[in-house]
PDB file of N, CA and C in Angstrom:
ATOM      1  N   MET A   1       0.850  -1.177   0.000  1.00 43.00           N
ATOM      2  CA  MET A   1       0.000   0.000   0.000  1.00 43.00           C
ATOM      3  C   MET A   1       0.893   1.237   0.000  1.00 43.00           C
ATOM      4  N   THR A   2       0.551   2.203  -0.828  1.00 51.00           N
ATOM      5  CA  THR A   2       1.368   3.413  -0.916  1.00 51.00           C
ATOM      6  C   THR A   2       0.918   4.436   0.108  1.00 51.00           C
ATOM      7  N   ASP A   3       1.849   5.268   0.515  1.00 50.00           N
ATOM      8  CA  ASP A   3       1.572   6.331   1.481  1.00 50.00           C
ATOM      9  C   ASP A   3       0.868   7.482   0.759  1.00 50.00           C
ATOM     10  N   PRO A   4      -0.342   7.865   1.193  1.00 48.00           N
ATOM     11  CA  PRO A   4      -1.074   8.929   0.504  1.00 48.00           C
ATOM     12  C   PRO A   4      -0.465  10.313   0.736  1.00 48.00           C
ATOM     13  N   GLU A   5       0.337  10.486   1.762  1.00 60.00           N
ATOM     14  CA  GLU A   5       0.885  11.803   2.094  1.00 60.00           C
ATOM     15  C   GLU A   5       1.690  12.426   0.953  1.00 60.00           C
ATOM     16  N   PRO A   6       2.628  11.703   0.321  1.00 67.00           N
ATOM     17  CA  PRO A   6       3.363  12.345  -0.779  1.00 67.00           C
ATOM     18  C   PRO A   6       2.442  12.837  -1.897  1.00 67.00           C
ATOM     19  N   THR A   7       1.392  12.091  -2.185  1.00 85.00           N
ATOM     20  CA  THR A   7       0.457  12.515  -3.222  1.00 85.00           C
ATOM     21  C   THR A   7      -0.253  13.791  -2.807  1.00 85.00           C
ATOM     22  N   ALA A   8      -0.711  13.849  -1.575  1.00 86.00           N
ATOM     23  CA  ALA A   8      -1.386  15.052  -1.085  1.00 86.00           C
ATOM     24  C   ALA A   8      -0.423  16.237  -1.088  1.00 86.00           C
ATOM     25  N   LEU A   9       0.803  15.989  -0.674  1.00 88.00           N
ATOM     26  CA  LEU A   9       1.803  17.051  -0.663  1.00 88.00           C
ATOM     27  C   LEU A   9       2.126  17.517  -2.081  1.00 88.00           C
ATOM     28  N   THR A  10       2.217  16.584  -3.005  1.00 91.00           N
ATOM     29  CA  THR A  10       2.478  16.926  -4.401  1.00 91.00           C
ATOM     30  C   THR A  10       1.349  17.787  -4.962  1.00 91.00           C
ATOM     31  N   LEU A  11       0.116  17.402  -4.670  1.00 91.00           N
ATOM     32  CA  LEU A  11      -1.035  18.182  -5.141  1.00 91.00           C
ATOM     33  C   LEU A  11      -1.053  19.569  -4.510  1.00 91.00           C
ATOM     34  N   LEU A  12      -0.693  19.644  -3.244  1.00 92.00           N
ATOM     35  CA  LEU A  12      -0.632  20.941  -2.563  1.00 92.00           C
ATOM     36  C   LEU A  12       0.436  21.824  -3.196  1.00 92.00           C
ATOM     37  N   ARG A  13       1.590  21.242  -3.508  1.00 92.00           N
ATOM     38  CA  ARG A  13       2.653  22.012  -4.170  1.00 92.00           C
ATOM     39  C   ARG A  13       2.205  22.501  -5.543  1.00 92.00           C
ATOM     40  N   GLU A  14       1.494  21.653  -6.280  1.00 92.00           N
ATOM     41  CA  GLU A  14       1.007  22.051  -7.603  1.00 92.00           C
ATOM     42  C   GLU A  14       0.043  23.227  -7.485  1.00 92.00           C
ATOM     43  N   ARG A  15      -0.844  23.173  -6.501  1.00 93.00           N
ATOM     44  CA  ARG A  15      -1.770  24.290  -6.287  1.00 93.00           C
ATOM     45  C   ARG A  15      -1.010  25.555  -5.906  1.00 93.00           C
ATOM     46  N   ALA A  16      -0.021  25.409  -5.046  1.00 93.00           N
ATOM     47  CA  ALA A  16       0.789  26.565  -4.631  1.00 93.00           C
ATOM     48  C   ALA A  16       1.543  27.136  -5.825  1.00 93.00           C
ATOM     49  N   ASP A  17       2.099  26.258  -6.643  1.00 92.00           N
ATOM     50  CA  ASP A  17       2.853  26.710  -7.819  1.00 92.00           C
ATOM     51  C   ASP A  17       1.972  27.450  -8.819  1.00 92.00           C
ATOM     52  N   SER A  18       0.648  27.149  -8.800  1.00 94.00           N
ATOM     53  CA  SER A  18      -0.244  27.883  -9.691  1.00 94.00           C
ATOM     54  C   SER A  18      -0.788  29.151  -9.044  1.00 94.00           C
ATOM     55  N   GLY A  19      -0.281  29.476  -7.853  1.00 92.00           N
ATOM     56  CA  GLY A  19      -0.626  30.747  -7.235  1.00 92.00           C
ATOM     57  C   GLY A  19      -1.749  30.715  -6.221  1.00 92.00           C
ATOM     58  N   ASP A  20      -2.197  29.530  -5.828  1.00 95.00           N
ATOM     59  CA  ASP A  20      -3.277  29.416  -4.844  1.00 95.00           C
ATOM     60  C   ASP A  20      -2.758  29.853  -3.464  1.00 95.00           C
ATOM     61  N   PRO A  21      -3.223  31.018  -2.960  1.00 95.00           N
ATOM     62  CA  PRO A  21      -2.696  31.532  -1.691  1.00 95.00           C
ATOM     63  C   PRO A  21      -2.979  30.620  -0.495  1.00 95.00           C
ATOM     64  N   ASP A  22      -4.118  29.920  -0.521  1.00 96.00           N
ATOM     65  CA  ASP A  22      -4.424  28.996   0.574  1.00 96.00           C
ATOM     66  C   ASP A  22      -3.442  27.830   0.590  1.00 96.00           C
ATOM     67  N   ALA A  23      -3.098  27.333  -0.583  1.00 96.00           N
ATOM     68  CA  ALA A  23      -2.134  26.235  -0.681  1.00 96.00           C
ATOM     69  C   ALA A  23      -0.756  26.694  -0.233  1.00 96.00           C
ATOM     70  N   ILE A  24      -0.385  27.908  -0.608  1.00 96.00           N
ATOM     71  CA  ILE A  24       0.909  28.456  -0.190  1.00 96.00           C
ATOM     72  C   ILE A  24       0.957  28.547   1.331  1.00 96.00           C
ATOM     73  N   ASP A  25      -0.095  29.101   1.933  1.00 96.00           N
ATOM     74  CA  ASP A  25      -0.140  29.229   3.388  1.00 96.00           C
ATOM     75  C   ASP A  25      -0.058  27.869   4.072  1.00 96.00           C
ATOM     76  N   GLU A  26      -0.773  26.895   3.519  1.00 96.00           N
ATOM     77  CA  GLU A  26      -0.753  25.551   4.097  1.00 96.00           C
ATOM     78  C   GLU A  26       0.639  24.920   3.981  1.00 96.00           C
ATOM     79  N   LEU A  27       1.276  25.103   2.840  1.00 95.00           N
ATOM     80  CA  LEU A  27       2.633  24.572   2.659  1.00 95.00           C
ATOM     81  C   LEU A  27       3.618  25.229   3.619  1.00 95.00           C
ATOM     82  N   VAL A  28       3.497  26.531   3.801  1.00 96.00           N
ATOM     83  CA  VAL A  28       4.368  27.250   4.734  1.00 96.00           C
ATOM     84  C   VAL A  28       4.197  26.675   6.132  1.00 96.00           C
ATOM     85  N   GLU A  29       2.948  26.495   6.534  1.00 95.00           N
ATOM     86  CA  GLU A  29       2.667  25.963   7.866  1.00 95.00           C
ATOM     87  C   GLU A  29       3.242  24.554   8.033  1.00 95.00           C
ATOM     88  N   LEU A  30       3.014  23.703   7.049  1.00 95.00           N
ATOM     89  CA  LEU A  30       3.539  22.331   7.115  1.00 95.00           C
ATOM     90  C   LEU A  30       5.066  22.322   7.145  1.00 95.00           C
ATOM     91  N   ALA A  31       5.680  23.144   6.322  1.00 95.00           N
ATOM     92  CA  ALA A  31       7.141  23.197   6.267  1.00 95.00           C
ATOM     93  C   ALA A  31       7.718  23.685   7.589  1.00 95.00           C
ATOM     94  N   ALA A  32       7.085  24.679   8.173  1.00 95.00           N
ATOM     95  CA  ALA A  32       7.554  25.209   9.460  1.00 95.00           C
ATOM     96  C   ALA A  32       7.431  24.142  10.547  1.00 95.00           C
ATOM     97  N   GLU A  33       6.314  23.421  10.548  1.00 94.00           N
ATOM     98  CA  GLU A  33       6.115  22.352  11.536  1.00 94.00           C
ATOM     99  C   GLU A  33       7.155  21.253  11.387  1.00 94.00           C
ATOM    100  N   ARG A  34       7.523  20.937  10.152  1.00 93.00           N
ATOM    101  CA  ARG A  34       8.501  19.864   9.890  1.00 93.00           C
ATOM    102  C   ARG A  34       9.938  20.360   9.993  1.00 93.00           C
ATOM    103  N   GLY A  35      10.123  21.666  10.083  1.00 94.00           N
ATOM    104  CA  GLY A  35      11.479  22.208  10.099  1.00 94.00           C
ATOM    105  C   GLY A  35      12.152  22.069   8.744  1.00 94.00           C
ATOM    106  N   ASP A  36      11.356  22.165   7.685  1.00 94.00           N
ATOM    107  CA  ASP A  36      11.834  21.954   6.317  1.00 94.00           C
ATOM    108  C   ASP A  36      12.335  23.260   5.701  1.00 94.00           C
ATOM    109  N   LEU A  37      13.617  23.521   5.902  1.00 95.00           N
ATOM    110  CA  LEU A  37      14.224  24.747   5.366  1.00 95.00           C
ATOM    111  C   LEU A  37      14.148  24.800   3.842  1.00 95.00           C
ATOM    112  N   ASP A  38      14.321  23.659   3.184  1.00 95.00           N
ATOM    113  CA  ASP A  38      14.302  23.636   1.716  1.00 95.00           C
ATOM    114  C   ASP A  38      12.947  24.085   1.172  1.00 95.00           C
ATOM    115  N   GLU A  39      11.872  23.569   1.756  1.00 95.00           N
ATOM    116  CA  GLU A  39      10.529  23.948   1.298  1.00 95.00           C
ATOM    117  C   GLU A  39      10.276  25.428   1.579  1.00 95.00           C
ATOM    118  N   LEU A  40      10.646  25.881   2.764  1.00 96.00           N
ATOM    119  CA  LEU A  40      10.463  27.299   3.092  1.00 96.00           C
ATOM    120  C   LEU A  40      11.279  28.180   2.162  1.00 96.00           C
ATOM    121  N   ARG A  41      12.500  27.768   1.857  1.00 95.00           N
ATOM    122  CA  ARG A  41      13.366  28.535   0.945  1.00 95.00           C
ATOM    123  C   ARG A  41      12.727  28.622  -0.436  1.00 95.00           C
ATOM    124  N   ARG A  42      12.200  27.505  -0.909  1.00 95.00           N
ATOM    125  CA  ARG A  42      11.560  27.469  -2.235  1.00 95.00           C
ATOM    126  C   ARG A  42      10.371  28.431  -2.276  1.00 95.00           C
ATOM    127  N   LEU A  43       9.553  28.402  -1.236  1.00 96.00           N
ATOM    128  CA  LEU A  43       8.379  29.280  -1.183  1.00 96.00           C
ATOM    129  C   LEU A  43       8.787  30.739  -1.012  1.00 96.00           C
ATOM    130  N   ALA A  44       9.792  30.974  -0.188  1.00 95.00           N
ATOM    131  CA  ALA A  44      10.274  32.348   0.013  1.00 95.00           C
ATOM    132  C   ALA A  44      10.851  32.904  -1.285  1.00 95.00           C
ATOM    133  N   ASP A  45      11.607  32.078  -1.988  1.00 93.00           N
ATOM    134  CA  ASP A  45      12.202  32.517  -3.253  1.00 93.00           C
ATOM    135  C   ASP A  45      11.147  32.798  -4.316  1.00 93.00           C
ATOM    136  N   ARG A  46       9.960  32.234  -4.140  1.00 92.00           N
ATOM    137  CA  ARG A  46       8.855  32.491  -5.072  1.00 92.00           C
ATOM    138  C   ARG A  46       8.006  33.680  -4.635  1.00 92.00           C
ATOM    139  N   GLY A  47       8.426  34.344  -3.530  1.00 93.00           N
ATOM    140  CA  GLY A  47       7.764  35.580  -3.149  1.00 93.00           C
ATOM    141  C   GLY A  47       6.879  35.535  -1.922  1.00 93.00           C
ATOM    142  N   SER A  48       6.824  34.422  -1.216  1.00 95.00           N
ATOM    143  CA  SER A  48       5.980  34.347  -0.027  1.00 95.00           C
ATOM    144  C   SER A  48       6.685  34.992   1.167  1.00 95.00           C
ATOM    145  N   SER A  49       6.149  36.122   1.604  1.00 95.00           N
ATOM    146  CA  SER A  49       6.751  36.801   2.755  1.00 95.00           C
ATOM    147  C   SER A  49       6.551  35.992   4.033  1.00 95.00           C
ATOM    148  N   THR A  50       5.460  35.255   4.118  1.00 96.00           N
ATOM    149  CA  THR A  50       5.230  34.401   5.282  1.00 96.00           C
ATOM    150  C   THR A  50       6.285  33.302   5.340  1.00 96.00           C
ATOM    151  N   ALA A  51       6.609  32.727   4.190  1.00 97.00           N
ATOM    152  CA  ALA A  51       7.655  31.701   4.146  1.00 97.00           C
ATOM    153  C   ALA A  51       9.002  32.304   4.530  1.00 97.00           C
ATOM    154  N   THR A  52       9.261  33.515   4.076  1.00 97.00           N
ATOM    155  CA  THR A  52      10.515  34.190   4.431  1.00 97.00           C
ATOM    156  C   THR A  52      10.600  34.393   5.934  1.00 97.00           C
ATOM    157  N   ASP A  53       9.513  34.853   6.534  1.00 97.00           N
ATOM    158  CA  ASP A  53       9.494  35.054   7.983  1.00 97.00           C
ATOM    159  C   ASP A  53       9.736  33.737   8.731  1.00 97.00           C
ATOM    160  N   GLN A  54       9.073  32.683   8.285  1.00 97.00           N
ATOM    161  CA  GLN A  54       9.246  31.379   8.925  1.00 97.00           C
ATOM    162  C   GLN A  54      10.667  30.846   8.721  1.00 97.00           C
ATOM    163  N   LEU A  55      11.209  31.097   7.533  1.00 97.00           N
ATOM    164  CA  LEU A  55      12.571  30.657   7.226  1.00 97.00           C
ATOM    165  C   LEU A  55      13.569  31.348   8.152  1.00 97.00           C
ATOM    166  N   ILE A  56      13.392  32.647   8.350  1.00 97.00           N
ATOM    167  CA  ILE A  56      14.278  33.393   9.246  1.00 97.00           C
ATOM    168  C   ILE A  56      14.149  32.864  10.673  1.00 97.00           C
ATOM    169  N   GLU A  57      12.917  32.641  11.101  1.00 96.00           N
ATOM    170  CA  GLU A  57      12.691  32.139  12.461  1.00 96.00           C
ATOM    171  C   GLU A  57      13.354  30.772  12.660  1.00 96.00           C
ATOM    172  N   LEU A  58      13.140  29.877  11.711  1.00 96.00           N
ATOM    173  CA  LEU A  58      13.699  28.531  11.819  1.00 96.00           C
ATOM    174  C   LEU A  58      15.223  28.550  11.716  1.00 96.00           C
ATOM    175  N   ALA A  59      15.757  29.335  10.801  1.00 96.00           N
ATOM    176  CA  ALA A  59      17.213  29.438  10.657  1.00 96.00           C
ATOM    177  C   ALA A  59      17.834  30.009  11.925  1.00 96.00           C
ATOM    178  N   THR A  60      17.157  30.962  12.538  1.00 96.00           N
ATOM    179  CA  THR A  60      17.649  31.543  13.787  1.00 96.00           C
ATOM    180  C   THR A  60      17.648  30.491  14.891  1.00 96.00           C
ATOM    181  N   GLU A  61      16.527  29.752  15.019  1.00 94.00           N
ATOM    182  CA  GLU A  61      16.425  28.705  16.039  1.00 94.00           C
ATOM    183  C   GLU A  61      17.513  27.651  15.858  1.00 94.00           C
ATOM    184  N   GLN A  62      17.832  27.326  14.605  1.00 93.00           N
ATOM    185  CA  GLN A  62      18.829  26.295  14.318  1.00 93.00           C
ATOM    186  C   GLN A  62      20.249  26.847  14.262  1.00 93.00           C
ATOM    187  N   GLY A  63      20.392  28.157  14.377  1.00 93.00           N
ATOM    188  CA  GLY A  63      21.718  28.762  14.284  1.00 93.00           C
ATOM    189  C   GLY A  63      22.327  28.617  12.903  1.00 93.00           C
ATOM    190  N   ASP A  64      21.467  28.618  11.875  1.00 95.00           N
ATOM    191  CA  ASP A  64      21.918  28.451  10.494  1.00 95.00           C
ATOM    192  C   ASP A  64      22.400  29.796   9.943  1.00 95.00           C
ATOM    193  N   LEU A  65      23.654  30.109  10.226  1.00 96.00           N
ATOM    194  CA  LEU A  65      24.227  31.387   9.812  1.00 96.00           C
ATOM    195  C   LEU A  65      24.304  31.522   8.300  1.00 96.00           C
ATOM    196  N   ASP A  66      24.549  30.429   7.605  1.00 96.00           N
ATOM    197  CA  ASP A  66      24.631  30.491   6.138  1.00 96.00           C
ATOM    198  C   ASP A  66      23.306  30.929   5.527  1.00 96.00           C
ATOM    199  N   GLU A  67      22.200  30.370   6.033  1.00 96.00           N
ATOM    200  CA  GLU A  67      20.881  30.747   5.500  1.00 96.00           C
ATOM    201  C   GLU A  67      20.567  32.206   5.835  1.00 96.00           C
ATOM    202  N   LEU A  68      20.850  32.604   7.053  1.00 97.00           N
ATOM    203  CA  LEU A  68      20.613  33.999   7.427  1.00 97.00           C
ATOM    204  C   LEU A  68      21.484  34.937   6.599  1.00 97.00           C
ATOM    205  N   ARG A  69      22.717  34.543   6.353  1.00 97.00           N
ATOM    206  CA  ARG A  69      23.621  35.360   5.536  1.00 97.00           C
ATOM    207  C   ARG A  69      23.093  35.470   4.104  1.00 97.00           C
ATOM    208  N   ARG A  70      22.599  34.362   3.556  1.00 96.00           N
ATOM    209  CA  ARG A  70      22.053  34.356   2.191  1.00 96.00           C
ATOM    210  C   ARG A  70      20.888  35.339   2.097  1.00 96.00           C
ATOM    211  N   LEU A  71      20.006  35.290   3.085  1.00 97.00           N
ATOM    212  CA  LEU A  71      18.851  36.195   3.089  1.00 97.00           C
ATOM    213  C   LEU A  71      19.277  37.646   3.305  1.00 97.00           C
ATOM    214  N   ALA A  72      20.216  37.841   4.212  1.00 97.00           N
ATOM    215  CA  ALA A  72      20.713  39.205   4.469  1.00 97.00           C
ATOM    216  C   ALA A  72      21.394  39.766   3.225  1.00 97.00           C
ATOM    217  N   ASP A  73      22.168  38.950   2.537  1.00 97.00           N
ATOM    218  CA  ASP A  73      22.836  39.391   1.309  1.00 97.00           C
ATOM    219  C   ASP A  73      21.839  39.757   0.214  1.00 97.00           C
ATOM    220  N   ALA A  74      20.648  39.144   0.285  1.00 95.00           N
ATOM    221  CA  ALA A  74      19.594  39.454  -0.687  1.00 95.00           C
ATOM    222  C   ALA A  74      18.804  40.694  -0.274  1.00 95.00           C
ATOM    223  N   GLY A  75      19.187  41.297   0.868  1.00 96.00           N
ATOM    224  CA  GLY A  75      18.557  42.544   1.277  1.00 96.00           C
ATOM    225  C   GLY A  75      17.538  42.430   2.393  1.00 96.00           C
ATOM    226  N   ASN A  76      17.410  41.262   2.994  1.00 96.00           N
ATOM    227  CA  ASN A  76      16.432  41.103   4.060  1.00 96.00           C
ATOM    228  C   ASN A  76      17.010  41.632   5.370  1.00 96.00           C
ATOM    229  N   THR A  77      16.441  42.722   5.858  1.00 97.00           N
ATOM    230  CA  THR A  77      16.979  43.367   7.058  1.00 97.00           C
ATOM    231  C   THR A  77      16.716  42.563   8.328  1.00 97.00           C
ATOM    232  N   THR A  78      15.606  41.836   8.367  1.00 97.00           N
ATOM    233  CA  THR A  78      15.322  41.006   9.537  1.00 97.00           C
ATOM    234  C   THR A  78      16.366  39.902   9.666  1.00 97.00           C
ATOM    235  N   ALA A  79      16.702  39.275   8.547  1.00 97.00           N
ATOM    236  CA  ALA A  79      17.741  38.240   8.564  1.00 97.00           C
ATOM    237  C   ALA A  79      19.074  38.844   8.978  1.00 97.00           C
ATOM    238  N   ALA A  80      19.366  40.041   8.491  1.00 97.00           N
ATOM    239  CA  ALA A  80      20.622  40.714   8.856  1.00 97.00           C
ATOM    240  C   ALA A  80      20.657  40.993  10.354  1.00 97.00           C
ATOM    241  N   ASP A  81      19.533  41.439  10.913  1.00 96.00           N
ATOM    242  CA  ASP A  81      19.456  41.693  12.351  1.00 96.00           C
ATOM    243  C   ASP A  81      19.665  40.405  13.152  1.00 96.00           C
ATOM    244  N   GLN A  82      19.034  39.332  12.720  1.00 96.00           N
ATOM    245  CA  GLN A  82      19.186  38.052  13.413  1.00 96.00           C
ATOM    246  C   GLN A  82      20.618  37.536  13.312  1.00 96.00           C
ATOM    247  N   LEU A  83      21.205  37.693  12.156  1.00 95.00           N
ATOM    248  CA  LEU A  83      22.593  37.272  11.950  1.00 95.00           C
ATOM    249  C   LEU A  83      23.522  38.048  12.890  1.00 95.00           C
ATOM    250  N   LEU A  84      23.316  39.338  12.954  1.00 95.00           N
ATOM    251  CA  LEU A  84      24.120  40.173  13.840  1.00 95.00           C
ATOM    252  C   LEU A  84      23.944  39.745  15.293  1.00 95.00           C
ATOM    253  N   GLU A  85      22.713  39.493  15.668  1.00 94.00           N
ATOM    254  CA  GLU A  85      22.439  39.074  17.053  1.00 94.00           C
ATOM    255  C   GLU A  85      23.125  37.747  17.378  1.00 94.00           C
ATOM    256  N   LEU A  86      23.060  36.796  16.458  1.00 93.00           N
ATOM    257  CA  LEU A  86      23.668  35.487  16.694  1.00 93.00           C
ATOM    258  C   LEU A  86      25.190  35.539  16.724  1.00 93.00           C
ATOM    259  N   THR A  87      25.770  36.429  15.956  1.00 92.00           N
ATOM    260  CA  THR A  87      27.225  36.467  15.852  1.00 92.00           C
ATOM    261  C   THR A  87      27.881  37.385  16.888  1.00 92.00           C
ATOM    262  N   THR A  88      27.069  38.133  17.634  1.00 90.00           N
ATOM    263  CA  THR A  88      27.647  39.021  18.634  1.00 90.00           C
ATOM    264  C   THR A  88      27.294  38.612  20.059  1.00 90.00           C
ATOM    265  N   GLU A  89      26.696  37.437  20.214  1.00 67.00           N
ATOM    266  CA  GLU A  89      26.339  36.971  21.567  1.00 67.00           C
ATOM    267  C   GLU A  89      27.540  36.471  22.305  1.00 67.00           C
TER     268      GLU A  89
END
């Protein structure tokens, strides 16, 4: 028997990729719950500010300086602030 979750997740991603805001929000929430930086990064790179916020929060919690640096280099001031805070403690 196959696991239905990947199919549901695939369908959710397809809806999000076609611009469905509810699907995007649901994916962001699921990714944040799973600690899935890759999914959050993908959604953030596609323009989801909620995904960006969650990505910064998760990267900060995990001490992922590379991810915070990547976001800060792209102009995200919140990521830059978090990076500064983590590196000056």
